[in-house]
Tab-separated table of C-alpha atoms and ligand atoms in Angstrom:
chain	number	residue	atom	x	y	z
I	4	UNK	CA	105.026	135.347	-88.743
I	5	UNK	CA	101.079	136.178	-89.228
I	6	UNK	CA	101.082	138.087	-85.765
I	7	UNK	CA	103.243	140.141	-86.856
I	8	UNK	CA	100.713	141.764	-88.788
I	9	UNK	CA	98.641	142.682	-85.779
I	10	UNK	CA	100.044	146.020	-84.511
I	11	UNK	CA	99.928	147.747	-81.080
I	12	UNK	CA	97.966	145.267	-79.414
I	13	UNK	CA	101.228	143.360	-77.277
I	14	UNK	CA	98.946	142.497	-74.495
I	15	UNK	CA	96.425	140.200	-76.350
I	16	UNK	CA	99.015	139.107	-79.193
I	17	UNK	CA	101.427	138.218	-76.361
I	18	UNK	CA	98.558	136.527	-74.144
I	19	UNK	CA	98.073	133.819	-77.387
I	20	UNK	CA	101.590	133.807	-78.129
I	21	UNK	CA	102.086	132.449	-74.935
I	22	UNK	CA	99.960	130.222	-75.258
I	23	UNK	CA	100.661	128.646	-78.243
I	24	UNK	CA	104.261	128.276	-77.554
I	25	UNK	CA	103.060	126.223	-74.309
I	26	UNK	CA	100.678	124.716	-76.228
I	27	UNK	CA	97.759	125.816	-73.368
I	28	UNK	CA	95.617	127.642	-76.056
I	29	UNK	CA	92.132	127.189	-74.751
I	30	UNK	CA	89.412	125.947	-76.923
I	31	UNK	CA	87.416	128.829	-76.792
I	32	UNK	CA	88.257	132.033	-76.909
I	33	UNK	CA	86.573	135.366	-77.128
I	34	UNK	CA	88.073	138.597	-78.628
I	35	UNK	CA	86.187	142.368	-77.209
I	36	UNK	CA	87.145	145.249	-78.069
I	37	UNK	CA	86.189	147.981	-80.794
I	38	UNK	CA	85.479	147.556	-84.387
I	39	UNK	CA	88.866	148.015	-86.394
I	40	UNK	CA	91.759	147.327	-84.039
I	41	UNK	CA	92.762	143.852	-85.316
I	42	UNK	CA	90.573	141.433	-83.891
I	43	UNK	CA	89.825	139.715	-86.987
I	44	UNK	CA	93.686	139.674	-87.593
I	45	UNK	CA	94.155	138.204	-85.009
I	46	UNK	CA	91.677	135.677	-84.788
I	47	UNK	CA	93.838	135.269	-88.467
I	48	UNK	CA	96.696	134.621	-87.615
I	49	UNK	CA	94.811	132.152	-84.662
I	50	UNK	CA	93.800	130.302	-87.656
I	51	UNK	CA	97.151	130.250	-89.351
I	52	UNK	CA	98.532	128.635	-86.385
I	53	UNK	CA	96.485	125.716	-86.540
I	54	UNK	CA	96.476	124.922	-90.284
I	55	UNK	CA	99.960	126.277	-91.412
I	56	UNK	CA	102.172	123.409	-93.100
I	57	UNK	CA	105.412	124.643	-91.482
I	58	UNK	CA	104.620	125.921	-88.122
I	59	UNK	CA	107.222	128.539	-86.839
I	60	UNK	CA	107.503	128.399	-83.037
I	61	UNK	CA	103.582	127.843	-82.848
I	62	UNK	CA	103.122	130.443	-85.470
I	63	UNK	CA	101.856	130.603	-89.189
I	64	UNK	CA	104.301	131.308	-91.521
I	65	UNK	CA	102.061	133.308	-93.108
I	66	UNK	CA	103.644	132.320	-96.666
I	67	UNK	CA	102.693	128.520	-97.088
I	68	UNK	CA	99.376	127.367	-99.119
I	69	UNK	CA	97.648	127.031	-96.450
I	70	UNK	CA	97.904	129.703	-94.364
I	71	UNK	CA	97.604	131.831	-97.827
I	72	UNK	CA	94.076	129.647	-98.591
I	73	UNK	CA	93.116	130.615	-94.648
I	74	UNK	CA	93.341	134.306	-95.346
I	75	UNK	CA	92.074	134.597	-99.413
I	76	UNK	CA	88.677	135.113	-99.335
I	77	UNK	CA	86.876	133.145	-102.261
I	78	UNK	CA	85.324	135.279	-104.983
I	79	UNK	CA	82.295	133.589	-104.898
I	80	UNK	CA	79.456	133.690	-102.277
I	81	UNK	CA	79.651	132.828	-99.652
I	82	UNK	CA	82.417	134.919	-99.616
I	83	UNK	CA	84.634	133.013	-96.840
I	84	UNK	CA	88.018	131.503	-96.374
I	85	UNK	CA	89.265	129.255	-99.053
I	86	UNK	CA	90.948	127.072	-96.731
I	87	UNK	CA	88.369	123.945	-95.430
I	88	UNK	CA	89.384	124.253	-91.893
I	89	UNK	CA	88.754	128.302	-91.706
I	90	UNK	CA	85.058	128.476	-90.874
I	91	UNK	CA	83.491	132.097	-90.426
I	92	UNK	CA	80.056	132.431	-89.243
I	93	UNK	CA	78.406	136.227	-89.439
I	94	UNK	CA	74.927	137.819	-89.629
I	95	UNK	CA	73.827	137.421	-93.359
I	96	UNK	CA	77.094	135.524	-94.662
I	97	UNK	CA	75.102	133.363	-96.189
I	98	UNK	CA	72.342	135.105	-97.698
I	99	UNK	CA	73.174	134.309	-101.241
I	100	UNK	CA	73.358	130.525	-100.580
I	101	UNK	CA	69.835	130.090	-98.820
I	102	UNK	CA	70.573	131.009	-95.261
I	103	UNK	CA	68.104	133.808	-95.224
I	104	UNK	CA	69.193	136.371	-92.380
I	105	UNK	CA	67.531	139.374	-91.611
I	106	UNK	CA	68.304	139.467	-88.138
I	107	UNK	CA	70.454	137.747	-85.898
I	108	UNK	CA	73.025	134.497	-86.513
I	109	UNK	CA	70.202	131.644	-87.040
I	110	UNK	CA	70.177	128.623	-85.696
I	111	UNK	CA	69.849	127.424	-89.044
I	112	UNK	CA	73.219	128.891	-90.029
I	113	UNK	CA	74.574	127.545	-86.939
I	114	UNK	CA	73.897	124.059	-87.715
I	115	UNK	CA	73.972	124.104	-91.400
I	116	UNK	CA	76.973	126.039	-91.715
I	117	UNK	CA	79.164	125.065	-88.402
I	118	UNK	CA	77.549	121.714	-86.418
I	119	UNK	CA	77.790	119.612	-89.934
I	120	UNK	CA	81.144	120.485	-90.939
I	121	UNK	CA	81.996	119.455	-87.371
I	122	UNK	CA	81.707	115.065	-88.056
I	123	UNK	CA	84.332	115.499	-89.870
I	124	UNK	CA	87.751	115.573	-88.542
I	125	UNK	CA	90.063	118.658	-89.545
I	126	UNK	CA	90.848	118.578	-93.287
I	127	UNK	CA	94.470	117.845	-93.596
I	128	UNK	CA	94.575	116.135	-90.102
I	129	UNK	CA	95.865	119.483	-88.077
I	130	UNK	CA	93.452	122.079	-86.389
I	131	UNK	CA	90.340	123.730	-87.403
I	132	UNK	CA	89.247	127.085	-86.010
I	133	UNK	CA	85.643	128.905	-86.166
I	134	UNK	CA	85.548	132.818	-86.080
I	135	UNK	CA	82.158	133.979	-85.296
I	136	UNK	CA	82.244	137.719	-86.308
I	137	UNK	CA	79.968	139.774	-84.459
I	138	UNK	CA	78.922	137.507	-82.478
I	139	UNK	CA	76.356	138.836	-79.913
I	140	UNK	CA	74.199	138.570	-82.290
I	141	UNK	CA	73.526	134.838	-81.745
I	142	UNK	CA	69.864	134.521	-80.031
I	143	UNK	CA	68.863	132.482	-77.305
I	144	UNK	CA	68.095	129.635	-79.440
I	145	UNK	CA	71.093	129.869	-81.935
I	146	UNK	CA	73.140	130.348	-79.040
I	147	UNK	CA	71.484	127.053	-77.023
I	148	UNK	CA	72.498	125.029	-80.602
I	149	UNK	CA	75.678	125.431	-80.005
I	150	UNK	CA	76.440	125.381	-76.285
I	151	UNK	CA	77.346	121.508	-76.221
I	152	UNK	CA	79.771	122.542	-78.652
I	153	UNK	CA	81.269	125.561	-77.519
I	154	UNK	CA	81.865	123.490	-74.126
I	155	UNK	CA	83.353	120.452	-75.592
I	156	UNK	CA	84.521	120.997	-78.998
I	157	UNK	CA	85.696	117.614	-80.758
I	158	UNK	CA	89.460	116.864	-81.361
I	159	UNK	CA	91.949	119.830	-82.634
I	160	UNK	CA	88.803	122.480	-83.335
I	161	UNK	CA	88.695	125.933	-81.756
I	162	UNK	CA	86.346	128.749	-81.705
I	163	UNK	CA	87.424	132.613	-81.838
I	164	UNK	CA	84.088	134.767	-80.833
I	165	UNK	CA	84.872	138.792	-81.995
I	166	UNK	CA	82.546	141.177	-80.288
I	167	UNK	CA	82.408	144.689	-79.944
I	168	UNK	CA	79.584	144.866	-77.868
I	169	UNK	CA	80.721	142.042	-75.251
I	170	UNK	CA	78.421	142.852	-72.674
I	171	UNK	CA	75.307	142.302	-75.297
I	172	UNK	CA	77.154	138.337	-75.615
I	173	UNK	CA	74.461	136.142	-73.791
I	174	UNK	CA	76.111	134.743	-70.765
I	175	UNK	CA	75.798	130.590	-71.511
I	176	UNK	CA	78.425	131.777	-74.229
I	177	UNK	CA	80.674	134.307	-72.590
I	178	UNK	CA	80.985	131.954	-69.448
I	179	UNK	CA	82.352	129.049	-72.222
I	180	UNK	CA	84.863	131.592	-73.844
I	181	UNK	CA	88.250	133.163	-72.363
I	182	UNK	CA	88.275	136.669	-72.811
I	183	UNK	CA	90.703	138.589	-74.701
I	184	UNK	CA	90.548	142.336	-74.839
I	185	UNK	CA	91.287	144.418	-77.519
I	186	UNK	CA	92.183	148.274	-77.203
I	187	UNK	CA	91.965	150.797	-79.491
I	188	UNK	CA	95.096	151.643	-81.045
I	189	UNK	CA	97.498	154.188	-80.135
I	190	UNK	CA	97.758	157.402	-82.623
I	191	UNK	CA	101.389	156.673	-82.967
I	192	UNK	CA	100.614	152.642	-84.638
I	193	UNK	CA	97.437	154.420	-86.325
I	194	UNK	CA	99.608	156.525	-88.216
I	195	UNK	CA	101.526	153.771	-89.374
I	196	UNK	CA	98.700	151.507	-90.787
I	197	UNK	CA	97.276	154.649	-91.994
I	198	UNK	CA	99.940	155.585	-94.031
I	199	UNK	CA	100.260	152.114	-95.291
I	200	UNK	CA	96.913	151.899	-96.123
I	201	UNK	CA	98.151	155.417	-98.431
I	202	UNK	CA	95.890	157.768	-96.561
I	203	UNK	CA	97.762	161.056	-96.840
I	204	UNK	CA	99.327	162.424	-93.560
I	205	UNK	CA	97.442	165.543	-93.688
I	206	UNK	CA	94.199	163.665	-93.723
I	207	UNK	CA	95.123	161.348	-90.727
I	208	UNK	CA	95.514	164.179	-88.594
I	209	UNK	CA	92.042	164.798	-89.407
I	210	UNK	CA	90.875	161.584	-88.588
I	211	UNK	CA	92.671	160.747	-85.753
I	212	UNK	CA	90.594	162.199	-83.058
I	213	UNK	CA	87.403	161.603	-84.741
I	214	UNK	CA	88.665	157.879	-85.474
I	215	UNK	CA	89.006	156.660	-81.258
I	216	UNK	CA	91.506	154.238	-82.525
I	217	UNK	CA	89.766	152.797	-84.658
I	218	UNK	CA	91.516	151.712	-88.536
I	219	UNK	CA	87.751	151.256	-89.702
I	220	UNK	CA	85.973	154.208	-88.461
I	221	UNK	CA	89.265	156.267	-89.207
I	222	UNK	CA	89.077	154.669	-92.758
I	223	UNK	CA	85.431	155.936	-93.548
I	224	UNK	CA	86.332	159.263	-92.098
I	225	UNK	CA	89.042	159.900	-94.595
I	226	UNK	CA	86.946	158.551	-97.453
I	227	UNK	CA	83.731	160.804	-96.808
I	228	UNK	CA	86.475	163.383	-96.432
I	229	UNK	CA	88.223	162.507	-99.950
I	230	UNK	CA	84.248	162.899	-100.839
I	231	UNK	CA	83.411	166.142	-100.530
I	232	UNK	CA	87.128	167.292	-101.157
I	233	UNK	CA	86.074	166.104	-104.577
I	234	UNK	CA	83.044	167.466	-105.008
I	235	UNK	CA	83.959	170.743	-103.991
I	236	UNK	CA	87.008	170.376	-106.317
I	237	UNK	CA	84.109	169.511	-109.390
I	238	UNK	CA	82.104	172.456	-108.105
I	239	UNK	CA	84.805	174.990	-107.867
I	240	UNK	CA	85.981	174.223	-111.474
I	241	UNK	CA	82.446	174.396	-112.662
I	242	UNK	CA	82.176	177.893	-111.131
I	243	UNK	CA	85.708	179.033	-112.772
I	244	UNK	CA	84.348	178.207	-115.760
I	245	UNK	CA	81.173	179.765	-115.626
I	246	UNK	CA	82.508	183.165	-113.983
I	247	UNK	CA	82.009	186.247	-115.935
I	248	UNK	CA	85.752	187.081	-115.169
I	249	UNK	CA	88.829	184.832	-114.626
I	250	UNK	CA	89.290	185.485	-111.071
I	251	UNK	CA	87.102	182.337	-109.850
I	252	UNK	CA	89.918	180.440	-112.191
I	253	UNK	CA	93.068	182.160	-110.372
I	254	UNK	CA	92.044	181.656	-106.976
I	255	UNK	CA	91.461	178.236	-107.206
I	256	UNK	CA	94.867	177.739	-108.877
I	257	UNK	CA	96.007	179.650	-106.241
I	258	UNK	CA	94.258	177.419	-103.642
I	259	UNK	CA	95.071	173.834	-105.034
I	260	UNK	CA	97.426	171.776	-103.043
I	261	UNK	CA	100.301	171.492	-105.667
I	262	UNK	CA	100.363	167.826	-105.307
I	263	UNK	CA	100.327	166.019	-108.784
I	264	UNK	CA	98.598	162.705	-107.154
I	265	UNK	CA	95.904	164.854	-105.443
I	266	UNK	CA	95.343	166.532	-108.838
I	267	UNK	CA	95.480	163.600	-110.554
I	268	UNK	CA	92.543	162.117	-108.248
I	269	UNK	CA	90.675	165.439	-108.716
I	270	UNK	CA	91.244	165.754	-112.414
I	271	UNK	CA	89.939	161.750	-113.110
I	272	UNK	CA	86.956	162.408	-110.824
I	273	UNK	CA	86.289	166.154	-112.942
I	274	UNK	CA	86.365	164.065	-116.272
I	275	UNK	CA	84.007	161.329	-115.332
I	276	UNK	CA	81.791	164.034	-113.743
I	277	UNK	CA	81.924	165.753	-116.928
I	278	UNK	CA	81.447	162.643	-119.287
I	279	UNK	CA	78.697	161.439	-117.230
I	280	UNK	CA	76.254	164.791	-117.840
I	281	UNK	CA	77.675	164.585	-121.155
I	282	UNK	CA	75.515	161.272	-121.516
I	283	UNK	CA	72.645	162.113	-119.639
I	284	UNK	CA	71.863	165.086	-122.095
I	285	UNK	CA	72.142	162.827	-124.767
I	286	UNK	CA	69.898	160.240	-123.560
I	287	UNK	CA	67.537	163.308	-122.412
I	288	UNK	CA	67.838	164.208	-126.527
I	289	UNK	CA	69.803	167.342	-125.659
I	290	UNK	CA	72.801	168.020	-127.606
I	291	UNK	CA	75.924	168.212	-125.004
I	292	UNK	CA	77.122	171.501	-125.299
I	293	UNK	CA	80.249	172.523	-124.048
I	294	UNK	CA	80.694	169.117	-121.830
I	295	UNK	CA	82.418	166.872	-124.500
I	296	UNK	CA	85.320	170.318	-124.967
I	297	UNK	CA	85.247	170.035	-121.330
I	298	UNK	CA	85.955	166.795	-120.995
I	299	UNK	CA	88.860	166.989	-123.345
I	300	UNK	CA	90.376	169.780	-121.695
I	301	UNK	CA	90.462	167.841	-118.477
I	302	UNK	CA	92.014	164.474	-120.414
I	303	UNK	CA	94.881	166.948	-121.376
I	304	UNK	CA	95.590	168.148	-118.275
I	305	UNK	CA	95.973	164.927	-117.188
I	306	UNK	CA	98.453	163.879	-120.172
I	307	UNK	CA	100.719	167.162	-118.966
I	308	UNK	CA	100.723	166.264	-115.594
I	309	UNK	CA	101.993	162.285	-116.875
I	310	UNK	CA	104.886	164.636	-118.792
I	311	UNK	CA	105.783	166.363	-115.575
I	312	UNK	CA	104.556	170.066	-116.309
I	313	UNK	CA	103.886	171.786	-113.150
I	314	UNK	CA	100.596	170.741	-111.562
I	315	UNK	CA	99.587	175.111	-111.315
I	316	UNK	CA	100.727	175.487	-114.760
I	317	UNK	CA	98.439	172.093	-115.668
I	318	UNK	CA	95.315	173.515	-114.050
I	319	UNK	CA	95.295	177.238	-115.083
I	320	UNK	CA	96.023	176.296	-118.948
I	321	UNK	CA	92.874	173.600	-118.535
I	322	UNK	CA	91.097	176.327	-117.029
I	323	UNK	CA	91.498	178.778	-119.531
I	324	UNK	CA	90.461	176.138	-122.204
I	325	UNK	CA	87.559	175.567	-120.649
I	326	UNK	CA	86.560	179.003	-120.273
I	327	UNK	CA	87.271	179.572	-123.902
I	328	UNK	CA	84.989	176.239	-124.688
I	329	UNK	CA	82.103	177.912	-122.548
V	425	LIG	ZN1	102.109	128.480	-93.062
């Protein structure tokens, strides 16, 4: 069931469980806690709840077309729910379809976006539910729009108000909203999303302490780490080929992790490095030199490591043809 999905946060997944299976959910609710530790997911499977077809025990099912349409995200701006009863309101959502927002949720996106959809009852007759992501930053007067609202929603539609920063919520709205609080997430369930998210173990560890339980910080961590890991990867071959002597080559052989997929990344992102200075000379009307040689070198390496020959072997025979190609 959809909150399933939301992992090591029992007290505020079992504080709405409860209440939907007594059917006591309040009509406004408001979720703190840190950026990346399931809020949203929640709020989610919140949604689910109220538009899912086959209800199980209060629950989404998570598989029918609704709750699917509640959790796709359209492809076209505004990018938001497909499902008619899924609102989300955020900072700049709607940009691309006239809402102008530099700063702030507007009152114009409040009543344009949320307070007309409202007249309407929910779409196929069961619940709607609002998200507002982020949402201390409604202002005073966006905030004084909705009040009436927030306090007495019409029939079957709730509001879910994420925050990290709850104490920067104005109070008219906090006092209208129950609280829920988030926590950041233990290293033990990090580890699991992590890994199912197919960040390598070895870089969790790295993260985890920078990452204060966070799946989004710990997330960007690992990728500005996969970043320069790259880079130097580009720059060390660059130097092996260059060196006077083959030594540069042999140490980093000796130094590469002798994982094929972590070649494989390394290799794909040393080819389009490559290919792309390749260009650039040409459209600068210089001839690429050794580049294009290069290039191929690395597109066989990659074909050996696809026919199983040992990632070492793979890297100090593309080495040595590059050297030669120099
Ligand atoms: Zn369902």
């Amino acid at each position: 069931m959809s909150f399933d999905r939301v992992l090591g946060q029992e007290f505020a997944v079992g504080t709405l469980r409860r209440a939907l299976q007594g059917g006591r959910l309040h009509h406004a609710y408001r979720f703190e806690g840190p950026d990346g530790v399931g809020k949203e997911m929640a709020a989610m499977a919140l949604a689910q709840a109220h538009v899912c077809e086959r209800p199980v025990e209060g629950e989404g099912c998570g598989r029918c077309g609704d709750c699917r349409r509640a959790q796709t995200i359209s492809a076209e701006a505004p990018h938001v729910p497909q499902h008619p009863d899924v609102i989300v309101l955020e900072q700049g959502l709607y940009n691309e379809i006239g809402i102008e927002e530099k700063q702030g949720i507007s009152v114009k996106q409040i009543r344009q976006v949320l307070l007309a959809r409202l007249h309407v009852p929910p779409h196929a007759g069961r619940g709607r539910v609002v998200i507002i992501r982020n949402a201390e930053e409604m202002n005073q007067q966006s905030a004084n729009a909705l009040l009436k609202t927030l306090e007495e929603p019409p029939a079957r539609t709730h509001f879910i108000l994420l925050t990290s920063k709850g104490r920067m919520l104005l109070d008219t709205i906090r006092s209208r909203a129950l609280p829920v609080r988030f926590a950041p997430l233990r290293d033990e369930v990090m580890r699991k999303i992590l890994a199912a998210r197919g960040v390598p173990a070895s870089t969790v560890e790295q993260v985890l302490e920078l990452a204060g339980g966070s799946v989004s910080a710990a997330l960007a961590f690992a990728d500005a780490e996969e970043t320069e890991a790259r880079a130097a990867f580009v720059e060390g071959v660059r130097r092996a080929i260059l060196a006077p002597d083959a030594s540069e080559a042999l140490a980093l052989v000796q130094a590469r992790d002798k994982e094929k997929d972590a070649l494989k990344d390394r290799l794909a992102v040393l080819a389009a490095t490559f290919a792309r200075e390749a260009r650039q000379q040409e459209l600068a009307g210089i001839a690429a030199r050794q580049e294009p040689d290069w290039v191929r070198a690395v597109l066989g390496a990659l074909r050996e490591l696809e026919r199983n020959v040992a990632p070492a072997l793979v890297l100090e025979t593309m080495l040595l043809r590059m050297r030669q190609a120099a």
